[in-house]
Short mmCIF file of C-alpha atoms and ligand atoms in Angstrom, two decimals:
data_model
loop_
_atom_site.label_atom_id
_atom_site.label_comp_id
_atom_site.label_asym_id
_atom_site.label_seq_id
_atom_site.Cartn_x
_atom_site.Cartn_y
_atom_site.Cartn_z
CA MET A 1 -44.28 12.34 24.67
CA ALA A 2 -41.74 10.34 22.65
CA VAL A 3 -38.18 11.74 22.77
CA ILE A 4 -36.71 12.30 19.33
CA GLU A 5 -33.17 10.93 19.26
CA PRO A 6 -30.72 13.33 17.57
CA LYS A 7 -29.50 11.66 14.41
CA ASN A 8 -25.84 11.43 13.56
CA SER A 9 -26.38 12.49 10.00
CA LEU A 10 -26.57 15.49 7.70
CA THR A 11 -29.56 16.13 5.45
CA VAL A 12 -28.60 17.98 2.31
CA THR A 13 -31.09 19.52 -0.08
CA ASP A 14 -29.83 20.22 -3.58
CA ASN A 15 -31.58 23.42 -4.62
CA ARG A 16 -30.85 22.66 -8.30
CA THR A 17 -33.11 19.61 -8.19
CA GLY A 18 -35.04 19.97 -4.93
CA LYS A 19 -33.89 16.46 -3.94
CA SER A 20 -32.63 15.70 -0.42
CA CYS A 21 -30.24 13.04 0.79
CA GLU A 22 -28.99 11.96 4.17
CA ILE A 23 -25.28 11.62 4.80
CA PRO A 24 -23.90 9.87 7.92
CA ILE A 25 -21.65 11.78 10.31
CA GLU A 26 -18.87 9.78 11.92
CA ASN A 27 -16.28 11.28 14.32
CA GLY A 28 -17.54 14.76 13.46
CA ALA A 29 -16.95 14.28 9.74
CA ILE A 30 -18.79 13.28 6.62
CA ARG A 31 -17.19 11.18 3.93
CA THR A 32 -17.00 13.47 0.92
CA ILE A 33 -17.49 10.43 -1.32
CA ASP A 34 -21.08 10.43 0.03
CA LEU A 35 -21.60 13.76 -1.76
CA ARG A 36 -21.21 12.01 -5.09
CA GLN A 37 -24.80 10.75 -4.91
CA ILE A 38 -25.88 14.40 -5.31
CA LYS A 39 -26.39 14.78 -9.07
CA VAL A 40 -28.45 16.96 -11.41
CA SER A 41 -28.81 14.12 -13.93
CA PRO A 42 -27.92 10.40 -14.05
CA ASP A 43 -24.78 11.10 -16.14
CA ASP A 44 -23.61 13.91 -13.85
CA PHE A 45 -20.31 12.98 -12.11
CA GLY A 46 -21.73 14.04 -8.74
CA LEU A 47 -20.83 16.73 -6.22
CA LEU A 48 -17.17 17.21 -5.28
CA GLY A 49 -15.65 18.92 -2.25
CA TYR A 50 -13.28 21.76 -3.30
CA ASP A 51 -10.62 22.41 -0.67
CA PRO A 52 -7.29 23.93 -1.84
CA GLY A 53 -4.68 23.54 0.88
CA TYR A 54 -6.88 20.97 2.68
CA MET A 55 -8.27 23.66 4.97
CA ASN A 56 -11.15 21.44 6.09
CA THR A 57 -10.43 17.96 4.81
CA ALA A 58 -9.22 15.09 7.00
CA SER A 59 -7.07 12.74 4.94
CA CYS A 60 -6.79 10.02 7.58
CA LYS A 61 -7.78 8.83 11.01
CA SER A 62 -4.83 8.98 13.37
CA ASN A 63 -3.91 8.00 16.94
CA ILE A 64 -0.57 9.76 17.06
CA THR A 65 -0.74 13.51 17.69
CA TYR A 66 -3.52 15.70 19.03
CA ILE A 67 -3.60 19.45 18.46
CA ASP A 68 -6.21 21.92 19.64
CA GLY A 69 -5.15 25.02 17.76
CA ASP A 70 -7.57 27.35 19.53
CA LYS A 71 -6.45 26.31 23.00
CA GLY A 72 -2.75 25.90 22.11
CA ILE A 73 -2.64 22.19 23.03
CA LEU A 74 -0.20 19.64 21.57
CA ARG A 75 -0.03 16.02 22.74
CA TYR A 76 1.89 13.01 21.44
CA ARG A 77 -0.08 9.80 22.05
CA GLY A 78 -1.99 11.69 24.75
CA TYR A 79 1.05 13.05 26.60
CA PRO A 80 1.22 16.88 26.82
CA ILE A 81 4.23 18.33 24.98
CA GLU A 82 5.17 20.32 28.11
CA GLN A 83 5.63 17.08 30.13
CA LEU A 84 7.61 15.37 27.39
CA ALA A 85 9.85 18.42 26.96
CA GLU A 86 10.52 18.51 30.69
CA ARG A 87 10.89 14.82 31.48
CA SER A 88 11.52 12.75 28.37
CA ASN A 89 14.38 12.59 25.90
CA PHE A 90 14.29 12.49 22.13
CA LEU A 91 14.82 8.76 21.65
CA GLU A 92 12.19 7.91 24.27
CA THR A 93 9.74 10.31 22.57
CA ALA A 94 10.56 8.71 19.22
CA TYR A 95 9.69 5.32 20.73
CA LEU A 96 6.43 6.72 22.08
CA LEU A 97 5.44 8.17 18.70
CA ILE A 98 6.29 5.05 16.75
CA LYS A 99 5.15 2.33 19.17
CA GLY A 100 2.30 4.18 20.87
CA GLU A 101 3.42 3.75 24.51
CA LEU A 102 6.30 4.94 26.67
CA PRO A 103 8.92 2.17 26.93
CA ASP A 104 9.97 0.44 30.15
CA LYS A 105 13.70 0.58 31.03
CA GLU A 106 14.58 -2.61 29.18
CA ARG A 107 12.69 -1.69 26.01
CA LEU A 108 14.25 1.77 25.97
CA ALA A 109 17.72 0.24 26.34
CA VAL A 110 17.12 -2.16 23.42
CA TRP A 111 15.61 0.61 21.28
CA THR A 112 18.57 2.93 22.01
CA TYR A 113 21.05 0.13 21.29
CA ASN A 114 19.34 -0.72 17.99
CA ILE A 115 19.42 2.89 16.84
CA ARG A 116 23.04 3.36 17.92
CA ASN A 117 23.87 0.25 15.93
CA ASN A 118 22.59 1.89 12.77
CA THR A 119 24.41 5.21 12.80
CA LEU A 120 27.04 4.33 10.19
CA THR A 121 26.36 4.82 6.50
CA HIS A 122 27.71 2.75 3.62
CA ALA A 123 31.19 3.98 2.65
CA ASN A 124 29.88 4.84 -0.84
CA MET A 125 27.79 7.59 0.71
CA THR A 126 30.92 9.75 0.98
CA LYS A 127 31.43 9.40 -2.80
CA PHE A 128 27.82 10.37 -3.31
CA LEU A 129 28.37 13.45 -1.14
CA ASP A 130 31.49 14.36 -3.11
CA GLY A 131 29.24 14.89 -6.13
CA PHE A 132 27.58 17.91 -4.52
CA ARG A 133 29.03 21.36 -5.17
CA TYR A 134 31.01 22.90 -2.29
CA ASP A 135 28.19 25.42 -1.66
CA ALA A 136 25.28 22.94 -1.88
CA HIS A 137 22.52 23.66 0.67
CA PRO A 138 22.67 20.92 3.36
CA MET A 139 18.90 20.44 3.11
CA GLY A 140 19.25 19.70 -0.63
CA ILE A 141 22.01 17.23 0.28
CA LEU A 142 19.79 15.63 2.94
CA VAL A 143 16.91 15.20 0.48
CA GLY A 144 19.31 13.55 -1.96
CA THR A 145 21.14 11.32 0.51
CA ILE A 146 18.01 10.07 2.26
CA GLY A 147 16.53 9.23 -1.14
CA ALA A 148 19.81 7.50 -2.02
CA LEU A 149 19.54 5.27 1.08
CA SER A 150 16.72 3.43 -0.68
CA THR A 151 19.27 2.21 -3.22
CA PHE A 152 21.45 0.77 -0.44
CA TYR A 153 18.57 -1.10 1.23
CA ALA A 154 16.52 -2.85 -1.41
CA ASP A 155 14.77 -4.83 1.39
CA ALA A 156 13.01 -1.60 2.39
CA LYS A 157 10.61 -2.12 -0.51
CA ASP A 158 8.90 -4.85 1.51
CA VAL A 159 6.66 -2.28 3.23
CA ALA A 160 4.00 -4.83 4.19
CA ASN A 161 6.52 -6.76 6.30
CA GLU A 162 6.54 -5.60 9.92
CA GLU A 163 10.09 -6.81 10.61
CA SER A 164 11.36 -4.94 7.56
CA ARG A 165 9.53 -1.79 8.67
CA LYS A 166 11.17 -2.02 12.12
CA LEU A 167 14.59 -2.33 10.54
CA GLN A 168 14.06 0.71 8.28
CA VAL A 169 12.88 2.74 11.28
CA ARG A 170 16.14 1.98 13.13
CA ARG A 171 18.17 2.73 10.04
CA LEU A 172 16.46 6.04 9.38
CA ILE A 173 16.56 7.37 12.95
CA GLY A 174 20.14 6.09 13.30
CA LYS A 175 21.51 7.52 10.06
CA ILE A 176 19.80 10.91 9.91
CA PRO A 177 22.26 12.60 12.32
CA THR A 178 25.18 11.10 10.40
CA LEU A 179 23.86 12.34 7.05
CA ALA A 180 22.94 15.74 8.52
CA ALA A 181 26.42 16.22 9.97
CA MET A 182 28.05 14.98 6.76
CA SER A 183 26.06 17.49 4.73
CA TYR A 184 27.38 20.30 6.95
CA ARG A 185 30.98 19.10 6.92
CA HIS A 186 30.87 18.71 3.14
CA SER A 187 29.87 22.35 2.78
CA MET A 188 32.71 23.38 5.12
CA GLY A 189 35.29 21.15 3.46
CA PHE A 190 35.89 19.33 6.78
CA HIS A 191 36.65 15.62 7.10
CA TYR A 192 33.67 13.49 8.18
CA VAL A 193 33.49 12.39 11.84
CA LEU A 194 32.49 8.84 12.73
CA PRO A 195 29.70 8.29 15.29
CA ASP A 196 30.76 8.05 18.95
CA ASP A 197 28.84 5.37 20.84
CA ASP A 198 29.82 6.79 24.23
CA LEU A 199 27.66 9.85 23.64
CA SER A 200 23.89 10.33 23.72
CA TYR A 201 21.98 10.48 20.41
CA THR A 202 22.08 14.28 20.45
CA GLY A 203 25.59 14.47 21.95
CA ASN A 204 26.86 12.20 19.18
CA PHE A 205 25.25 14.45 16.57
CA LEU A 206 27.02 17.48 18.07
CA SER A 207 30.27 15.52 17.98
CA MET A 208 29.80 14.58 14.30
CA MET A 209 29.06 18.25 13.56
CA PHE A 210 31.71 20.07 15.55
CA LYS A 211 34.56 17.67 16.50
CA MET A 212 37.89 18.84 15.16
CA THR A 213 41.25 17.47 16.35
CA GLU A 214 40.37 16.56 19.94
CA MET A 215 40.37 12.85 20.89
CA HIS A 216 36.93 12.97 22.48
CA TYR A 217 34.33 15.64 21.84
CA LYS A 218 32.53 16.66 25.03
CA PRO A 219 29.20 18.34 24.32
CA ASN A 220 28.14 21.20 26.59
CA PRO A 221 25.38 19.50 28.69
CA VAL A 222 23.10 22.58 28.62
CA LEU A 223 23.29 22.86 24.83
CA GLU A 224 22.99 19.07 24.41
CA ARG A 225 19.81 18.99 26.51
CA ALA A 226 18.42 22.10 24.79
CA LEU A 227 18.89 20.55 21.35
CA ASP A 228 17.38 17.26 22.55
CA VAL A 229 14.29 19.15 23.75
CA LEU A 230 14.10 21.01 20.44
CA PHE A 231 14.08 17.63 18.68
CA ILE A 232 11.22 16.51 20.98
CA LEU A 233 9.25 19.65 20.14
CA HIS A 234 9.67 19.03 16.41
CA ALA A 235 9.03 15.27 16.53
CA ASP A 236 5.48 15.31 15.16
CA HIS A 237 2.76 17.76 14.25
CA GLU A 238 -0.01 15.67 12.70
CA GLN A 239 -0.96 16.29 9.06
CA ASN A 240 1.27 19.24 8.16
CA CYS A 241 2.71 19.77 4.66
CA SER A 242 5.74 17.46 5.03
CA THR A 243 3.86 14.71 6.88
CA SER A 244 1.12 14.78 4.27
CA SER A 245 3.86 14.50 1.66
CA VAL A 246 5.29 11.44 3.43
CA ARG A 247 1.83 9.90 3.57
CA GLY A 248 1.01 10.95 -0.02
CA VAL A 249 4.21 9.49 -1.45
CA GLY A 250 4.05 6.50 0.91
CA SER A 251 0.51 5.74 -0.28
CA SER A 252 2.01 4.54 -3.57
CA GLY A 253 3.69 1.70 -1.64
CA VAL A 254 7.19 3.10 -2.12
CA ASP A 255 9.96 2.38 0.43
CA PRO A 256 10.18 4.65 3.52
CA PHE A 257 13.50 6.24 2.48
CA SER A 258 11.85 7.67 -0.64
CA ALA A 259 8.77 8.75 1.33
CA ILE A 260 10.89 10.46 4.02
CA ALA A 261 13.00 12.16 1.31
CA ALA A 262 9.71 13.62 0.00
CA GLY A 263 8.91 14.85 3.52
CA CYS A 264 12.33 16.53 3.67
CA ALA A 265 11.71 18.18 0.30
CA ALA A 266 8.41 19.58 1.58
CA LEU A 267 10.09 20.77 4.76
CA TYR A 268 12.72 22.65 2.73
CA GLY A 269 10.16 25.32 1.70
CA PRO A 270 10.27 28.77 3.38
CA LEU A 271 6.66 28.53 4.58
CA HIS A 272 7.37 25.26 6.40
CA GLY A 273 10.76 24.11 7.75
CA GLY A 274 12.64 26.97 6.12
CA ALA A 275 10.88 29.56 8.27
CA ASN A 276 13.43 29.47 11.13
CA GLU A 277 16.15 30.41 8.64
CA ALA A 278 13.89 33.15 7.26
CA VAL A 279 13.42 34.53 10.82
CA ILE A 280 17.16 35.13 11.17
CA HIS A 281 17.33 36.83 7.76
CA MET A 282 14.43 39.01 8.86
CA LEU A 283 16.05 39.90 12.21
CA LYS A 284 19.32 40.72 10.42
CA LYS A 285 17.47 42.93 7.96
CA ILE A 286 15.72 44.78 10.79
CA GLY A 287 19.15 45.30 12.33
CA SER A 288 18.22 47.31 15.43
CA LEU A 289 15.42 47.91 17.91
CA ASP A 290 14.73 51.35 16.37
CA ASN A 291 13.74 49.76 13.08
CA VAL A 292 11.12 47.40 14.58
CA PRO A 293 8.07 49.73 14.29
CA ALA A 294 8.87 50.50 10.61
CA PHE A 295 9.25 46.79 9.90
CA ILE A 296 5.91 45.97 11.54
CA LYS A 297 4.32 48.70 9.43
CA SER A 298 5.78 47.23 6.23
CA VAL A 299 4.32 43.80 7.15
CA LYS A 300 0.91 45.37 7.74
CA ASP A 301 1.22 47.15 4.38
CA GLY A 302 1.57 43.75 2.75
CA GLU A 303 5.29 44.12 1.91
CA GLY A 304 6.23 40.80 3.49
CA ARG A 305 5.38 38.50 6.37
CA LEU A 306 6.51 38.48 9.95
CA MET A 307 8.37 35.19 9.70
CA GLY A 308 7.95 32.82 12.64
CA PHE A 309 4.43 34.15 13.20
CA GLY A 310 1.12 32.58 12.27
CA HIS A 311 0.05 28.99 11.85
CA ARG A 312 -2.61 27.15 9.91
CA VAL A 313 -3.76 25.29 13.03
CA TYR A 314 -2.70 27.37 16.07
CA LYS A 315 -4.89 30.39 16.51
CA ASN A 316 -3.32 30.86 19.93
CA TYR A 317 0.27 30.83 21.22
CA ASP A 318 2.03 27.77 19.76
CA PRO A 319 2.81 25.68 22.91
CA ARG A 320 6.18 24.75 21.40
CA ALA A 321 7.12 28.42 21.03
CA LYS A 322 6.53 28.96 24.77
CA ILE A 323 8.97 26.17 25.68
CA ILE A 324 11.49 27.30 23.07
CA LYS A 325 11.47 30.84 24.42
CA GLU A 326 12.46 29.49 27.86
CA ILE A 327 15.19 27.34 26.32
CA ALA A 328 16.54 30.39 24.47
CA PHE A 329 17.27 32.12 27.77
CA GLN A 330 19.01 28.98 29.16
CA VAL A 331 21.15 28.68 26.04
CA PHE A 332 22.07 32.36 26.00
CA GLU A 333 23.33 32.03 29.60
CA GLU A 334 25.91 29.61 28.24
CA THR A 335 26.72 31.25 24.93
CA GLY A 336 26.12 34.95 25.61
CA ARG A 337 23.03 36.88 24.58
CA SER A 338 22.42 37.50 20.90
CA PRO A 339 21.47 41.13 20.14
CA MET A 340 18.88 39.68 17.78
CA LEU A 341 17.01 38.25 20.79
CA ASP A 342 16.09 41.77 21.83
CA ILE A 343 14.75 42.53 18.34
CA ALA A 344 12.71 39.30 18.44
CA LEU A 345 11.30 40.12 21.89
CA GLU A 346 10.34 43.60 20.72
CA LEU A 347 8.70 42.24 17.54
CA GLU A 348 6.71 39.80 19.65
CA ARG A 349 5.71 42.50 22.15
CA ILE A 350 4.43 44.85 19.45
CA ALA A 351 2.76 42.14 17.37
CA LEU A 352 0.88 40.70 20.34
CA GLU A 353 -0.67 44.12 20.97
CA ASP A 354 -1.24 45.16 17.37
CA GLU A 355 -4.74 44.89 15.91
CA TYR A 356 -3.48 43.48 12.58
CA PHE A 357 -1.91 40.43 14.27
CA VAL A 358 -4.51 40.12 17.04
CA ASN A 359 -7.44 40.10 14.59
CA ARG A 360 -5.77 37.47 12.42
CA LYS A 361 -4.77 35.43 15.49
CA LEU A 362 -1.11 35.51 14.55
CA TYR A 363 1.16 34.34 17.38
CA PRO A 364 4.81 33.22 17.48
CA ASN A 365 5.22 29.70 16.11
CA VAL A 366 7.90 27.06 16.68
CA ASP A 367 10.29 28.83 14.32
CA PHE A 368 10.32 32.26 15.92
CA TYR A 369 12.96 31.57 18.59
CA SER A 370 14.42 28.23 17.45
CA GLY A 371 16.68 29.87 14.84
CA LEU A 372 18.23 32.13 17.47
CA ILE A 373 19.06 29.09 19.61
CA TYR A 374 20.57 27.16 16.71
CA GLN A 375 22.65 30.17 15.79
CA ALA A 376 23.90 30.59 19.35
CA MET A 377 24.89 26.90 19.36
CA GLY A 378 27.05 27.47 16.28
CA PHE A 379 24.86 26.02 13.54
CA PRO A 380 24.99 27.89 10.24
CA LEU A 381 21.66 29.19 8.93
CA ASP A 382 21.27 26.64 6.19
CA MET A 383 21.46 23.82 8.76
CA PHE A 384 18.27 25.00 10.48
CA PRO A 385 15.78 23.10 8.29
CA VAL A 386 18.07 20.05 8.56
CA LEU A 387 17.69 20.19 12.36
CA PHE A 388 13.93 20.44 11.95
CA ALA A 389 14.01 17.37 9.67
CA MET A 390 16.10 15.40 12.19
CA GLY A 391 13.53 16.03 14.88
CA ARG A 392 10.60 15.25 12.57
CA VAL A 393 11.84 11.84 11.33
CA PRO A 394 10.17 9.78 14.13
CA GLY A 395 6.86 11.55 13.47
CA TRP A 396 7.08 10.92 9.74
CA LEU A 397 7.86 7.27 10.42
CA ALA A 398 5.02 6.88 12.93
CA GLN A 399 2.61 8.38 10.39
CA TRP A 400 3.99 6.25 7.56
CA ILE A 401 3.58 3.05 9.62
CA GLU A 402 0.05 4.04 10.64
CA GLN A 403 -0.81 4.58 7.01
CA VAL A 404 0.68 1.29 5.80
CA LYS A 405 -1.35 -0.57 8.44
CA ASP A 406 -4.59 1.34 7.79
CA SER A 407 -6.84 -0.82 5.60
CA GLU A 408 -8.96 2.23 4.70
CA GLN A 409 -6.06 4.08 3.09
CA LYS A 410 -5.73 4.21 -0.68
CA ILE A 411 -3.22 5.77 -3.03
CA ALA A 412 -3.50 9.56 -2.62
CA ARG A 413 -5.26 10.89 -5.67
CA PRO A 414 -7.19 14.16 -5.27
CA ARG A 415 -9.78 15.28 -7.77
CA GLN A 416 -9.66 18.57 -9.67
CA ILE A 417 -12.17 21.03 -11.04
CA TYR A 418 -11.27 21.32 -14.70
CA LEU A 419 -11.78 24.87 -16.01
CA GLY A 420 -9.64 24.60 -19.15
CA GLU A 421 -10.50 24.51 -22.84
CA ASP A 422 -13.15 22.17 -24.19
CA GLU A 423 -12.07 19.79 -26.97
CA ARG A 424 -10.44 21.58 -29.92
CA ASN A 425 -8.56 20.51 -33.03
CA TYR A 426 -4.79 20.61 -33.44
CA VAL A 427 -3.60 23.65 -35.47
CA PRO A 428 -0.48 23.26 -37.68
CA ILE A 429 2.30 25.63 -36.55
CA GLU A 430 2.29 27.57 -39.86
CA THR A 431 -1.32 28.61 -39.39
CA ARG A 432 -1.19 29.54 -35.68
CA PRO A 433 -1.58 33.26 -34.84
CA LYS A 434 1.66 34.99 -33.84
CA ASN A 435 2.12 35.66 -30.15
CA ARG A 436 4.76 38.35 -29.69
CA VAL A 437 4.96 37.98 -25.89
CA ASP A 438 5.72 34.27 -26.17
CA GLU A 439 8.36 34.89 -28.82
CA GLN A 440 10.11 37.34 -26.52
CA LYS A 441 9.96 34.85 -23.67
CA PHE A 442 11.46 32.06 -25.77
CA GLY A 443 14.13 34.49 -27.01
CA ILE A 444 15.20 35.10 -23.41
CA CYS A 445 15.20 31.35 -22.73
CA ARG A 446 17.56 30.70 -25.65
CA LEU A 447 20.07 33.13 -24.15
N1 LIG B 501 2.83 37.88 8.86
C1 LIG B 501 1.91 38.75 8.44
N2 LIG B 501 0.66 38.40 8.05
C2 LIG B 501 0.37 37.09 8.08
C3 LIG B 501 1.29 36.13 8.52
C4 LIG B 501 2.56 36.57 8.93
N3 LIG B 501 3.47 35.70 9.36
N4 LIG B 501 0.72 34.91 8.46
C5 LIG B 501 -0.52 35.10 8.00
N5 LIG B 501 -0.73 36.42 7.77
C6 LIG B 501 -1.97 37.05 7.32
C7 LIG B 501 -2.19 36.86 5.84
O1 LIG B 501 -1.62 37.90 5.09
C8 LIG B 501 -3.69 36.83 5.77
O2 LIG B 501 -4.15 38.15 5.88
P1 LIG B 501 -5.45 38.63 5.02
O3 LIG B 501 -6.58 37.82 5.60
O4 LIG B 501 -5.53 40.09 5.26
O5 LIG B 501 -5.13 38.27 3.59
C9 LIG B 501 -4.09 36.12 7.05
O6 LIG B 501 -3.04 36.38 7.98
C10 LIG B 501 -4.27 34.59 6.88
O7 LIG B 501 -3.07 34.10 6.31
P2 LIG B 501 -2.99 32.77 5.44
O8 LIG B 501 -1.78 32.83 4.57
O9 LIG B 501 -4.30 32.55 4.77
O10 LIG B 501 -2.81 31.68 6.56
P3 LIG B 501 -2.35 30.18 6.34
O11 LIG B 501 -2.98 29.38 7.40
O12 LIG B 501 -2.55 29.75 4.94
O13 LIG B 501 -0.75 30.27 6.55
C11 LIG B 501 1.39 30.16 7.48
C12 LIG B 501 -0.08 29.77 7.65
C13 LIG B 501 2.24 29.51 8.55
C14 LIG B 501 1.91 29.67 6.10
C15 LIG B 501 1.50 31.72 7.54
O14 LIG B 501 1.03 32.17 8.80
C16 LIG B 501 2.91 32.21 7.27
O15 LIG B 501 3.29 32.41 6.11
N6 LIG B 501 3.72 32.44 8.36
C17 LIG B 501 5.09 32.85 8.17
C18 LIG B 501 5.95 31.64 7.84
C19 LIG B 501 6.17 30.76 9.06
O16 LIG B 501 6.49 31.24 10.13
N7 LIG B 501 6.03 29.45 8.84
C20 LIG B 501 6.26 28.45 9.88
C21 LIG B 501 5.01 27.72 10.24
S1 LIG B 501 5.18 26.79 11.75
C22 LIG B 501 6.29 25.57 11.37
C23 LIG B 501 5.71 24.54 10.47
O17 LIG B 501 4.79 23.83 10.90
O18 LIG B 501 6.25 24.41 9.37
#
């Protein structure tokens, strides 16, 4: 008997017309453009895929980061996040993400030197910073200053040129800590601190943040390593909101500074990079262990979310959260235990047993404990998303480079399902019906 080979295709029958068509399956996906052949009439536009929030749409093929959300697996270029967190450092991980392989000693030395060589910003940047109000959110400043870098480096527009891309990568990874620290010091009214080449990437950042009158700032090695590992854990996370923004904006062919500024803007939102800040606000609001059960009840009643819990992809414990929880204990040994840690541990304990969270597969994510660590290290709350952005820059750059080199990529341009008015004629203002609600609204606006 002849064996029937399974076909790598999907047969779709359109019940409106009774017609069938066969659509190829490649890498476990169909190309939604293939659905366009499904039409009820020759002038029909063809079938679209409708997917708000891209719940089931792959926007690219990628070789950078692998996540299995059900099993709680995260790998950069094939290397498990647990191994990188234990054995690598942030600059080496950045190299891995961007170049695809771990560097040998010589390559790592050159890479580190090149990044160190790009930590200074143009002197005009301080004037630019002066324009921000004293209470400007550092993340808003970071979005603005990264975008402004594109005006200092006109050569960055040459995105098709590999040498130019390499230079912009060094500039971006080199200058982000400087801009991040400047944004903090601006808000504090402190003088800016120049980079110190004797320190590690992360040690230098701590120096630019916290150095006061001492000749040489000596970072606490436990805190320096903890922050470096946190940067590793944040370095990439495949096609999340900010990375998709970098790719979306980058798909227009704009320079990487503008694309990365867009990524920062996306990361600023409370559902993305702002969640670690929101966790601290939540813990403060809860205030004491006694209030935890009532707070959990209010979340279940739909009065708010348990910030730092839940993830679009992880339907299991976020592997980064596991590592961060361990780091939290190491950091608190140095800095003293935050009373909020106990509230967080109790929230986690209850949530992991509670039907509401269990049924929805809501587990702690990367933001649940990271805010507590940042706070213990002395970072103000509004610096938290900035720290997330610093860690994420190599991932954004790796994804941007992959996109620029991908001949299949086109300018990002989703379709829509138009449900608005059909064509209608313009009505002169004198003859339009009065709308009292609108008038009231406009009245308020004028005030
Ligand atoms: N607390 C309480 N309920 C939640 C939470 C939460 N944190 N997250 C999701 N749910 C519920 C939600 O109400 C919904 O319930 P129902 O089915 O009864 O309507 C269900 O779980 C599914 O939620 P969803 O909003 O459809 O899930 P999503 O995949 O669109 O959202 C998320 C993912 C991260 C935006 C969401 O879980 C959330 O808002 N979490 C809190 C904010 C947070 O911690 N964000 C950091 C994400 S990790 C860092 C990053 O990558 O940026």
